[in-house]
Amino acid sequence: RESLLNNINILFSVSSVANAIWILTWHYEKMLLATILIIVILICLILINLRIERSKLSLKEKMFIYLPFNVYFGWLTVATIANITTFLVSTGWGGFGISEDIWTAIILIVGFLIAGLVIMRQRNIAYGLVILWSYIGIYVKHISKDGWNSEFPLVTTTVTVLIVLIIITMLYTLFVIKKKAKKETVGN
């Protein structure tokens, strides 16, 4: 296990320092620098995830290394999308004349495509649960009277469909995991 920790320690250190600086840049509204830093953090987490994925882990290591990094990776994916969006808004970007609700739907779809790829390629249910949770949060905010009170039906419809697709993707992935485990059990 020492080799796994040696493989991820520098990346984790870089991501931690970048995260500390990101907090300051976000607080002081230095959006370009905050966006660059969150992308650095995300790249570190992608590389950490790939290294962890290639390692044979015990149940304990899955619980205390694999799971926390995957949850963190999921949140950072969502945060990166939100950070990039905030940066674009802060620059006054007009979205090529496309309305905000259409851009929101596009961003949600891109987020789902990224999540679907990670969930299925890495068989990463923990990551998927984080994405699901964030999309449910977006849905609740859009239908809530304290939120946007269903003011953007395209966004509400898009996020509803994507929630269903995330659930289907995770169920399919669980089916694949179970099928592979059954095949390995029969083969032994």
CSV table of C-alpha atoms in Angstrom, one decimal:
chain,number,residue,atom,x,y,z
A,1,ARG,CA,0.0,0.0,0.0
A,2,GLU,CA,2.9,2.2,0.5
A,3,SER,CA,3.5,2.3,-3.3
A,4,LEU,CA,-0.1,3.5,-3.8
A,5,LEU,CA,0.4,6.3,-1.3
A,6,ASN,CA,3.7,7.2,-2.9
A,7,ASN,CA,1.9,7.3,-6.3
A,8,ILE,CA,-0.7,9.8,-5.0
A,9,ASN,CA,1.0,11.8,-2.3
A,10,ILE,CA,2.4,14.5,-4.6
A,11,LEU,CA,-0.8,14.8,-6.5
A,12,PHE,CA,-2.8,15.1,-3.3
A,13,SER,CA,-0.4,17.7,-1.9
A,14,VAL,CA,-0.7,19.8,-5.1
A,15,SER,CA,-4.5,19.5,-5.0
A,16,SER,CA,-4.5,20.5,-1.3
A,17,VAL,CA,-2.3,23.6,-1.8
A,18,ALA,CA,-4.4,24.5,-4.9
A,19,ASN,CA,-7.5,24.1,-2.9
A,20,ALA,CA,-6.3,26.4,-0.1
A,21,ILE,CA,-5.3,29.1,-2.7
A,22,TRP,CA,-8.6,28.5,-4.5
A,23,ILE,CA,-10.6,29.4,-1.3
A,24,LEU,CA,-8.8,32.8,-1.2
A,25,THR,CA,-9.2,33.5,-4.9
A,26,TRP,CA,-12.9,32.6,-4.8
A,27,HIS,CA,-13.4,34.8,-1.6
A,28,TYR,CA,-11.7,37.7,-3.3
A,29,GLU,CA,-13.6,37.1,-6.5
A,30,LYS,CA,-10.5,36.5,-8.7
A,31,MET,CA,-12.5,34.2,-11.0
A,32,LEU,CA,-10.0,33.5,-13.7
A,33,LEU,CA,-7.4,32.4,-11.1
A,34,ALA,CA,-10.1,30.4,-9.2
A,35,THR,CA,-11.1,28.7,-12.4
A,36,ILE,CA,-7.5,27.7,-13.2
A,37,LEU,CA,-6.9,26.4,-9.7
A,38,ILE,CA,-10.1,24.3,-9.6
A,39,ILE,CA,-9.1,22.8,-13.0
A,40,VAL,CA,-5.6,22.0,-11.5
A,41,ILE,CA,-7.4,20.3,-8.5
A,42,LEU,CA,-9.7,18.4,-10.9
A,43,ILE,CA,-6.7,17.1,-13.0
A,44,CYS,CA,-5.0,16.0,-9.8
A,45,LEU,CA,-8.1,14.1,-8.7
A,46,ILE,CA,-8.5,12.5,-12.1
A,47,LEU,CA,-4.9,11.3,-12.0
A,48,ILE,CA,-5.3,10.1,-8.3
A,49,ASN,CA,-8.5,8.2,-9.3
A,50,LEU,CA,-6.8,6.5,-12.2
A,51,ARG,CA,-3.9,5.4,-10.0
A,52,ILE,CA,-6.2,4.1,-7.3
A,53,GLU,CA,-8.3,2.3,-10.0
A,54,ARG,CA,-5.3,0.4,-11.1
A,55,SER,CA,-4.5,-0.8,-7.6
A,56,LYS,CA,-5.7,-4.0,-5.9
A,57,LEU,CA,-7.4,-2.7,-2.7
A,58,SER,CA,-8.6,-4.4,0.4
A,59,LEU,CA,-12.1,-3.7,1.7
A,60,LYS,CA,-10.6,-1.3,4.3
A,61,GLU,CA,-8.6,0.6,1.6
A,62,LYS,CA,-11.7,0.8,-0.6
A,63,MET,CA,-13.6,2.4,2.4
A,64,PHE,CA,-10.9,4.8,3.4
A,65,ILE,CA,-9.0,5.6,0.2
A,66,TYR,CA,-11.2,4.7,-2.8
A,67,LEU,CA,-14.5,6.0,-1.5
A,68,PRO,CA,-13.4,9.3,-0.1
A,69,PHE,CA,-11.4,10.2,-3.2
A,70,ASN,CA,-14.4,9.3,-5.5
A,71,VAL,CA,-16.8,11.4,-3.5
A,72,TYR,CA,-14.3,14.3,-3.6
A,73,PHE,CA,-13.8,13.7,-7.3
A,74,GLY,CA,-17.6,13.9,-7.9
A,75,TRP,CA,-18.0,17.1,-5.9
A,76,LEU,CA,-15.0,18.6,-7.7
A,77,THR,CA,-16.5,17.8,-11.1
A,78,VAL,CA,-19.7,19.6,-10.1
A,79,ALA,CA,-17.7,22.5,-8.6
A,80,THR,CA,-15.5,22.8,-11.7
A,81,ILE,CA,-18.6,23.1,-13.9
A,82,ALA,CA,-20.1,25.7,-11.5
A,83,ASN,CA,-16.8,27.6,-11.3
A,84,ILE,CA,-16.4,27.8,-15.1
A,85,THR,CA,-20.0,29.0,-15.4
A,86,THR,CA,-19.4,31.7,-12.7
A,87,PHE,CA,-16.2,32.8,-14.4
A,88,LEU,CA,-18.1,33.2,-17.8
A,89,VAL,CA,-20.9,35.1,-16.1
A,90,SER,CA,-18.3,37.4,-14.3
A,91,THR,CA,-16.7,38.3,-17.7
A,92,GLY,CA,-20.1,39.3,-19.0
A,93,TRP,CA,-20.0,36.6,-21.6
A,94,GLY,CA,-23.2,36.8,-23.7
A,95,GLY,CA,-23.4,33.1,-24.5
A,96,PHE,CA,-23.4,33.7,-28.3
A,97,GLY,CA,-26.9,35.0,-28.0
A,98,ILE,CA,-28.2,31.7,-26.6
A,99,SER,CA,-30.6,32.1,-23.7
A,100,GLU,CA,-29.4,31.3,-20.1
A,101,ASP,CA,-31.9,28.5,-19.7
A,102,ILE,CA,-30.7,26.8,-22.9
A,103,TRP,CA,-27.0,27.2,-21.7
A,104,THR,CA,-28.0,25.8,-18.3
A,105,ALA,CA,-29.6,22.8,-20.1
A,106,ILE,CA,-26.4,22.3,-22.2
A,107,ILE,CA,-24.2,22.5,-19.2
A,108,LEU,CA,-26.3,20.0,-17.3
A,109,ILE,CA,-26.2,17.6,-20.3
A,110,VAL,CA,-22.4,18.0,-20.6
A,111,GLY,CA,-22.1,17.3,-16.8
A,112,PHE,CA,-24.2,14.2,-17.3
A,113,LEU,CA,-22.1,12.9,-20.2
A,114,ILE,CA,-18.9,13.4,-18.1
A,115,ALA,CA,-20.6,11.6,-15.2
A,116,GLY,CA,-21.9,8.8,-17.3
A,117,LEU,CA,-18.5,8.2,-18.8
A,118,VAL,CA,-16.9,8.1,-15.3
A,119,ILE,CA,-19.6,5.9,-13.8
A,120,MET,CA,-19.5,3.3,-16.6
A,121,ARG,CA,-15.8,3.3,-17.4
A,122,GLN,CA,-14.6,3.2,-13.8
A,123,ARG,CA,-17.8,1.5,-12.5
A,124,ASN,CA,-17.8,4.3,-10.0
A,125,ILE,CA,-21.1,4.4,-8.1
A,126,ALA,CA,-19.9,6.7,-5.4
A,127,TYR,CA,-19.0,9.3,-8.0
A,128,GLY,CA,-22.5,8.8,-9.6
A,129,LEU,CA,-24.2,9.3,-6.2
A,130,VAL,CA,-22.6,12.7,-5.8
A,131,ILE,CA,-23.6,13.8,-9.2
A,132,LEU,CA,-27.1,12.5,-8.6
A,133,TRP,CA,-27.3,14.4,-5.3
A,134,SER,CA,-26.2,17.6,-7.0
A,135,TYR,CA,-28.7,17.3,-9.8
A,136,ILE,CA,-31.5,16.6,-7.3
A,137,GLY,CA,-30.3,19.8,-5.5
A,138,ILE,CA,-30.6,21.7,-8.8
A,139,TYR,CA,-34.1,20.3,-9.4
A,140,VAL,CA,-35.2,21.2,-5.9
A,141,LYS,CA,-33.8,24.8,-6.3
A,142,HIS,CA,-35.7,25.1,-9.6
A,143,ILE,CA,-39.1,24.0,-8.3
A,144,SER,CA,-38.9,25.6,-4.8
A,145,LYS,CA,-40.8,28.7,-4.1
A,146,ASP,CA,-37.7,29.9,-2.3
A,147,GLY,CA,-35.7,29.2,-5.5
A,148,TRP,CA,-36.7,29.8,-9.1
A,149,ASN,CA,-40.3,28.6,-8.5
A,150,SER,CA,-40.4,26.6,-11.8
A,151,GLU,CA,-39.6,29.8,-13.7
A,152,PHE,CA,-37.4,27.8,-16.1
A,153,PRO,CA,-39.3,24.8,-17.4
A,154,LEU,CA,-36.6,23.8,-19.8
A,155,VAL,CA,-34.1,23.5,-17.0
A,156,THR,CA,-36.5,21.6,-14.7
A,157,THR,CA,-37.4,19.2,-17.5
A,158,THR,CA,-33.8,18.7,-18.5
A,159,VAL,CA,-32.6,18.0,-15.0
A,160,THR,CA,-35.5,15.7,-14.4
A,161,VAL,CA,-34.6,13.6,-17.4
A,162,LEU,CA,-30.9,13.6,-16.5
A,163,ILE,CA,-31.7,12.4,-12.9
A,164,VAL,CA,-33.5,9.5,-14.4
A,165,LEU,CA,-30.6,8.8,-16.8
A,166,ILE,CA,-28.1,9.0,-14.0
A,167,ILE,CA,-30.1,6.4,-12.0
A,168,ILE,CA,-30.4,4.2,-15.1
A,169,THR,CA,-26.6,4.5,-15.7
A,170,MET,CA,-25.9,3.6,-12.1
A,171,LEU,CA,-28.3,0.6,-12.1
A,172,TYR,CA,-26.8,-0.6,-15.4
A,173,THR,CA,-23.3,-0.3,-13.9
A,174,LEU,CA,-24.3,-2.2,-10.8
A,175,PHE,CA,-25.7,-4.9,-13.0
A,176,VAL,CA,-22.4,-5.1,-14.9
A,177,ILE,CA,-20.4,-5.2,-11.6
A,178,LYS,CA,-22.7,-8.0,-10.3
A,179,LYS,CA,-22.5,-9.9,-13.5
A,180,LYS,CA,-18.7,-9.7,-13.5
A,181,ALA,CA,-18.5,-10.7,-9.8
A,182,LYS,CA,-20.7,-13.7,-10.6
A,183,LYS,CA,-18.6,-14.7,-13.6
A,184,GLU,CA,-15.4,-14.5,-11.5
A,185,THR,CA,-17.0,-16.6,-8.7
A,186,VAL,CA,-18.1,-19.3,-11.2
A,187,GLY,CA,-14.7,-19.2,-12.8
A,188,ASN,CA,-12.9,-19.9,-9.5
